[in-house]
Short mmCIF file of C-alpha atoms and ligand atoms in Angstrom, two decimals:
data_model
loop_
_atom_site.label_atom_id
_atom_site.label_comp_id
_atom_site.label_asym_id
_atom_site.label_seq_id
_atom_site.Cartn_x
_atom_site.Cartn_y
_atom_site.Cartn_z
CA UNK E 1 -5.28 2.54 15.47
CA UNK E 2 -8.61 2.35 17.32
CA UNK E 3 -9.43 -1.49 17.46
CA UNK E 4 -13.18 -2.65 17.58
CA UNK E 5 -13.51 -5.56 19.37
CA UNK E 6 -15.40 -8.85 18.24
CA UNK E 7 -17.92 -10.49 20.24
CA UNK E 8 -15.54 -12.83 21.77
CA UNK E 9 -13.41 -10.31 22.62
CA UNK E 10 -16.30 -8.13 24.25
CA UNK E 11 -17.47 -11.27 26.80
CA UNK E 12 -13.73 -11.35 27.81
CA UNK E 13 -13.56 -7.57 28.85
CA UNK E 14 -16.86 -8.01 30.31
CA UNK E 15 -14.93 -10.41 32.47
CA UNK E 16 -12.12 -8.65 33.06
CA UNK E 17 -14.19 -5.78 33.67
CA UNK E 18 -16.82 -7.57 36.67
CA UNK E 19 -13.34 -8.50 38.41
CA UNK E 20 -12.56 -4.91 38.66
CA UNK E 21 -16.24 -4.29 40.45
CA UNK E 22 -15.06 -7.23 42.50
CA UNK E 23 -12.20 -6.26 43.55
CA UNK E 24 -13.02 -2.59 44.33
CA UNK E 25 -16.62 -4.06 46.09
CA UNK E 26 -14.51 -6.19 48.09
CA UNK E 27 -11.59 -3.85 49.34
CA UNK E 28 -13.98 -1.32 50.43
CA UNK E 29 -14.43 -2.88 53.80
CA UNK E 30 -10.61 -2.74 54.71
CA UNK E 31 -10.82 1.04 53.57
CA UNK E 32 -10.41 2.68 57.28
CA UNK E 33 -7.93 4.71 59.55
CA UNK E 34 -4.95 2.60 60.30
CA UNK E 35 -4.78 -0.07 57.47
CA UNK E 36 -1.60 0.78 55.19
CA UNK E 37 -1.88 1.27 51.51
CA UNK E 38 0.00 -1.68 51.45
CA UNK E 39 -2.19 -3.53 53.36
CA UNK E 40 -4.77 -3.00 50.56
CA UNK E 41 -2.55 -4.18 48.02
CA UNK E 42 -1.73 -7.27 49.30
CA UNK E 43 -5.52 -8.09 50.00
CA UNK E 44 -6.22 -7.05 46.31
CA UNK E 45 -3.44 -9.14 44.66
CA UNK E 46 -4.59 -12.39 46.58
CA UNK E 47 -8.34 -11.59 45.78
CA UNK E 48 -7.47 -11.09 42.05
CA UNK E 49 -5.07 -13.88 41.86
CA UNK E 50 -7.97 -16.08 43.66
CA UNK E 51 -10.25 -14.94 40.58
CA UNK E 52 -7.98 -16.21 37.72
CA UNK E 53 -7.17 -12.56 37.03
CA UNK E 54 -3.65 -11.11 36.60
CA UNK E 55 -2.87 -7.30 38.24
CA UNK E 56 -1.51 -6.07 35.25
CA UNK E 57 -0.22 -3.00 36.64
CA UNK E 58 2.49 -5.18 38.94
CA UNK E 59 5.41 -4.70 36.58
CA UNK E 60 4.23 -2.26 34.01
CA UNK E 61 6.75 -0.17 33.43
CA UNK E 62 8.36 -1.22 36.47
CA UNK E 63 5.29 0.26 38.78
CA UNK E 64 5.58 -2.15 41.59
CA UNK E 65 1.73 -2.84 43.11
CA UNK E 66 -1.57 -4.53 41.87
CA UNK E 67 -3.03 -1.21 42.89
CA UNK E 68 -1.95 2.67 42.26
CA UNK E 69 -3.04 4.17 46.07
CA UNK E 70 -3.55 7.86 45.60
CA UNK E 71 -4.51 10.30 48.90
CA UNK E 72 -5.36 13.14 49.65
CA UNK E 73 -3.38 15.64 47.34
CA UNK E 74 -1.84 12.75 45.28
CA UNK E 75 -3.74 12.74 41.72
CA UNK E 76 -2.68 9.63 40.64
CA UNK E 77 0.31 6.50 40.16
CA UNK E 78 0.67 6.71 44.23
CA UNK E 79 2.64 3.56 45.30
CA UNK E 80 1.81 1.18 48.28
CA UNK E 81 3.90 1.50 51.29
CA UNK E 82 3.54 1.55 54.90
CA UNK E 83 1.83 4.99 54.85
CA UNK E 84 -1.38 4.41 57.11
CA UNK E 85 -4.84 6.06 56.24
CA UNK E 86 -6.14 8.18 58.96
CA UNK E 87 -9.65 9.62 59.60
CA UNK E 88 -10.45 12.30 57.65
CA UNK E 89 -8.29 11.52 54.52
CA UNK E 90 -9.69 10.67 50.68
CA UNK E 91 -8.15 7.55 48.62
CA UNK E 92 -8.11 6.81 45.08
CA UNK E 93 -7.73 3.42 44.69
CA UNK E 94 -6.70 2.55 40.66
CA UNK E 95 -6.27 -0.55 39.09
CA UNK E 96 -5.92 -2.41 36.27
CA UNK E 97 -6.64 -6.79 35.69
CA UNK E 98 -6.16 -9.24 32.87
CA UNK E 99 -8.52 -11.89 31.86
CA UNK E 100 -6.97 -14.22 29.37
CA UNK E 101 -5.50 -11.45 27.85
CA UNK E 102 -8.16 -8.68 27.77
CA UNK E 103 -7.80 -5.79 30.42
CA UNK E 104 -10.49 -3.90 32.41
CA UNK E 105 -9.37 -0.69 34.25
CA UNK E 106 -11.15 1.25 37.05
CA UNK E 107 -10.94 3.95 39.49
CA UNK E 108 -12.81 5.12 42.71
CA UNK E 109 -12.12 7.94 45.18
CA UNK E 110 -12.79 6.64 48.91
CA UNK E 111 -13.44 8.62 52.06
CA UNK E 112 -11.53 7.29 55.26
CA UNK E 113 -13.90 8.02 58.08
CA UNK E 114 -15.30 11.09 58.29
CA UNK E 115 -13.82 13.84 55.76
CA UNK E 116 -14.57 17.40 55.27
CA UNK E 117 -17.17 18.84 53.39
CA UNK E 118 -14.92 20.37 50.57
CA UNK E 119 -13.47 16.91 50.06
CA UNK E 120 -17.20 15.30 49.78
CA UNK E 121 -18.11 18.38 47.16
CA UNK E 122 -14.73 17.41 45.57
CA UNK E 123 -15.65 13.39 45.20
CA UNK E 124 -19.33 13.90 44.07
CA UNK E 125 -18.53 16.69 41.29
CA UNK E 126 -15.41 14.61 40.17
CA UNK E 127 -17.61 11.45 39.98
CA UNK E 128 -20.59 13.32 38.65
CA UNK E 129 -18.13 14.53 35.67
CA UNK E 130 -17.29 11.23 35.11
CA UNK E 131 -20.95 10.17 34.52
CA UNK E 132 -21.67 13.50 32.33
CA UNK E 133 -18.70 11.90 30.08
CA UNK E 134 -20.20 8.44 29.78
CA UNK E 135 -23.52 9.82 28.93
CA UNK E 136 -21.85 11.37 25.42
CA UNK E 137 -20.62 7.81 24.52
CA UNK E 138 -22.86 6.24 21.42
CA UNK E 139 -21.83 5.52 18.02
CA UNK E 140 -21.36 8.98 15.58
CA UNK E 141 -20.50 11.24 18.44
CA UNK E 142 -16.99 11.75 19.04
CA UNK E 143 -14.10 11.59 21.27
CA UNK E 144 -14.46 15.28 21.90
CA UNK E 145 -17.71 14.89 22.97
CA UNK E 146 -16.88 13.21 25.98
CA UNK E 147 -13.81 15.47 26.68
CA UNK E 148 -16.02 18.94 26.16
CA UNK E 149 -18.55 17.36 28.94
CA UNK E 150 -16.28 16.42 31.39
CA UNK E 151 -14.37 19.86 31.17
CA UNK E 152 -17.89 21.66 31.40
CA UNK E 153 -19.31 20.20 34.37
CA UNK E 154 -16.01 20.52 36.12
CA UNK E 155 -15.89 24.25 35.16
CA UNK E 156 -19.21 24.71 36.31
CA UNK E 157 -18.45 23.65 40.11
CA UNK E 158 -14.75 25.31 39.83
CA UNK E 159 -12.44 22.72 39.97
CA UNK E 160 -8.97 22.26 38.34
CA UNK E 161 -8.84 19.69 34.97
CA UNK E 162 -5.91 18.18 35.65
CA UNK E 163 -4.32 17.71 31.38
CA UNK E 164 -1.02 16.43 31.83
CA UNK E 165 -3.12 12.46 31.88
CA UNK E 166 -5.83 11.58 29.66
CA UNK E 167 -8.17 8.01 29.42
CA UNK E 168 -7.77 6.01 27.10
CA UNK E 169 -8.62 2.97 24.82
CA UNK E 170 -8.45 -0.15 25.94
CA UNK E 171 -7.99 -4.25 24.88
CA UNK E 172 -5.45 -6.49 24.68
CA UNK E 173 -3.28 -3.47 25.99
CA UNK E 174 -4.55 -1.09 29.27
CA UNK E 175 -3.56 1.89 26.92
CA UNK E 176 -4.70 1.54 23.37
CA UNK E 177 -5.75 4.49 21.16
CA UNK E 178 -7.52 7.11 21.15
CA UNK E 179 -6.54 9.61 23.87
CA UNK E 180 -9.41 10.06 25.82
CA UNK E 181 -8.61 13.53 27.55
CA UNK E 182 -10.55 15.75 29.66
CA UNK E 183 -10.69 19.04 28.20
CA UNK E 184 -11.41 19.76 24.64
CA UNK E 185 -14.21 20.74 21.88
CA UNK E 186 -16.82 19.42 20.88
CA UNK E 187 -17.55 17.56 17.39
CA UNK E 188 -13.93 17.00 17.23
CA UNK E 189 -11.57 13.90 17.36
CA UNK E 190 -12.60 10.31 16.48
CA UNK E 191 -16.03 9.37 15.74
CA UNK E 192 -16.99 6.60 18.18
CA UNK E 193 -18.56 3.12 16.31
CA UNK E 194 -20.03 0.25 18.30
CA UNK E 195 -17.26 -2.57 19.50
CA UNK E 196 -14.70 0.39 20.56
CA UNK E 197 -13.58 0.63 24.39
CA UNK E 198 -12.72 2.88 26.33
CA UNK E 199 -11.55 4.19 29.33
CA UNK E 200 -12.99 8.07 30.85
CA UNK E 201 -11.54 9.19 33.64
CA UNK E 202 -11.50 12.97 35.18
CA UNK E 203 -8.76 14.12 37.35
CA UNK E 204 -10.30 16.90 39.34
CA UNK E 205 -8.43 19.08 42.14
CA UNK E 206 -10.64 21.22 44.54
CA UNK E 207 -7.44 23.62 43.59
CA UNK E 208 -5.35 24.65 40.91
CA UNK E 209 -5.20 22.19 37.71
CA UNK E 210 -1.59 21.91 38.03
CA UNK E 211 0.34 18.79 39.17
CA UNK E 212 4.01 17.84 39.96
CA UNK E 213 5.64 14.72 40.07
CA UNK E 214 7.44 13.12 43.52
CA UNK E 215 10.62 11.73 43.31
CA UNK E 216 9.45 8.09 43.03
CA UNK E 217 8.94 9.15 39.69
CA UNK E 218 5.34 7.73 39.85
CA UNK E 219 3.04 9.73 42.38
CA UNK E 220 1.19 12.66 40.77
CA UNK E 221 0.82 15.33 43.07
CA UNK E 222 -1.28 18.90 42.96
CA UNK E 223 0.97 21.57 42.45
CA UNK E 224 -0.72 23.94 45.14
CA UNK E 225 -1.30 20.41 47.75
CA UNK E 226 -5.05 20.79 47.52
CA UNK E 227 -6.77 17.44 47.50
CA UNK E 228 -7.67 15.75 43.67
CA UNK E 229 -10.02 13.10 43.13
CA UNK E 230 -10.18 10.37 39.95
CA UNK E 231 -12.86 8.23 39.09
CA UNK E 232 -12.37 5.91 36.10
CA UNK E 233 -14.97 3.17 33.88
CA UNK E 234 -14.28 1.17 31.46
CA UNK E 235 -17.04 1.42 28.68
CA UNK E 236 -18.18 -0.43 25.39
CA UNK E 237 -19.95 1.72 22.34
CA UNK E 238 -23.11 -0.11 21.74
CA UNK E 239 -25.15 0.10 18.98
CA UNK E 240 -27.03 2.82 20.55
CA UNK E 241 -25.26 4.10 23.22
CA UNK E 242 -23.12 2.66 25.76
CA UNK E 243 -22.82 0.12 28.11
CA UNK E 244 -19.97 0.55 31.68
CA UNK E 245 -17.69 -2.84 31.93
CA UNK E 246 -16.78 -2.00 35.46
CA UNK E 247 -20.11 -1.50 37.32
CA UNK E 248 -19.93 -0.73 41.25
CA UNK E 249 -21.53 -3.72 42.79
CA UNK E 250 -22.10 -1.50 45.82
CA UNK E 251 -25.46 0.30 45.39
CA UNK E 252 -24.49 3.36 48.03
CA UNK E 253 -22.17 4.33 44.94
N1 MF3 F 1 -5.55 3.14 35.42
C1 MF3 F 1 -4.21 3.64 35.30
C2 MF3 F 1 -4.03 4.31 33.97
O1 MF3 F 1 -4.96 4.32 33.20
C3 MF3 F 1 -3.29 2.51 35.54
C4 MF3 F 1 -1.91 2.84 35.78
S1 MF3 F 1 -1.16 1.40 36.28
C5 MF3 F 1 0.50 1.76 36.39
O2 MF3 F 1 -3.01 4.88 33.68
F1 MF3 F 1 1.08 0.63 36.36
F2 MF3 F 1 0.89 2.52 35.38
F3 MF3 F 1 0.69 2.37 37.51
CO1 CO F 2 -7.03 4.11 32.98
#
């Protein structure tokens, strides 16, 4: 069941959604060779925890970090540890906070120093595709709106649409209906009406589309160990169009 939220609910993910910009805005800085992944998390947990804001995924399913830490050839669901970054590598830094009770969930791929020119064509198509998805959200189009423009763009600069994970909807719960994925046709699935949210969020590899899980049973891994990029919004249907719940504060995004 796709939910559409009331205007209460809205102003609470609108919360829950500016504490995501926060937090990503404000771990930025600490992004750099030699901090560990679990460095970051530990500086995001106290910063959300400071806001009133609960890291939701700290115990979901038994995932056991504020923040999923994904680099390099890791797609997604990588777990702090003492891994350090070093120059050169990409981060995706994923996460997911409760405000009295409503969730807002986004994602960002980070450079560590300098990184190579494949990488940076990797991170601006990825985030690109993203934005060609967002710009299909209004009320009467549908879910496979979004899905056919993501998979296009991606296409177009040859990367690898990673299937096995998809977006999602998003409330009271960080996964609600519908499937948002990012591959399919368009004029099909759900018709989008003002009040619904959801979450878009392409999983791009610079390689092959398939992935592989580690044996944490978490991390998300390209199949062929070229690097993969994710960039994830949470957005409201409007009355015409669309408005993002997790804007980047940071205005060189
Ligand atoms: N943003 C991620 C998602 O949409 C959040 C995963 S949190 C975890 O799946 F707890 F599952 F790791
Ligand atoms: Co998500």
């Amino acid at each position: 069941m796709i939910t559409i939220k009331s205007q209460r609910e809205i102003t609470l993910m609108k919360e829950a959604g500016l504490m995501v910009s926060k937090t990503h805005k404000y771990l930025k800085k600490y992004i750099r060779p030699g901090i560990t992944t679990k460095k970051l998390d530990e500086i995001a947990e106290k910063y959300i925890i400071s806001m009133g804001g609960i890291p939701t995924c700290k115990g979901y399913e038994g995932f056991p970090a504020a923040l999923c830490t994904s680099i390099n050839d890791e797609v997604v669901h990588g777990i702090p540890g003492n891994r350090k970054l070093k120059n050169g590598d990409i981060i995706t830094i994923d996460m997911v906070i409760g405000y009295q009770g409503y969730q807002g969930d986004a994602a960002w791929t980070y450079e560590v120093g300098s990184v190579s020119e494949e990488k940076k064509y990797l991170m601006k198509h990825t985030k690109e595709a993203l934005y060609k998805g967002i710009e299909q959200v209004k009320p009467g189009n549908r879910i496979g709106d979004i899905s056919n423009a993501v998979e296009t763009y991606a296409k177009k600069y040859k990367l690898g649409v990673v299937k096995e994970l998809v977006g999602h909807g998003i409330g009271t719960e960080m996964h609600e209906d519908p499937d948002v994925p990012n591959y399919g046709k368009p004029h099909k699935g759900p018709i989008l009406k003002p009040g619904m949210v959801i979450c878009i969020e392409p999983m791009l590899n610079l390689g092959s589309a398939r992935v592989g899980i580690l044996d944490d049973d978490w991390t998300i891994v390209t199949e062929d160990g070229m690097p993969s990029a994710h960039y994830e919004h949470t957005v409201l249907v409007t009355e015409d169009g669309y408005e993002i719940l997790t804007p980047r504060l940071d205005e060189n995004d």
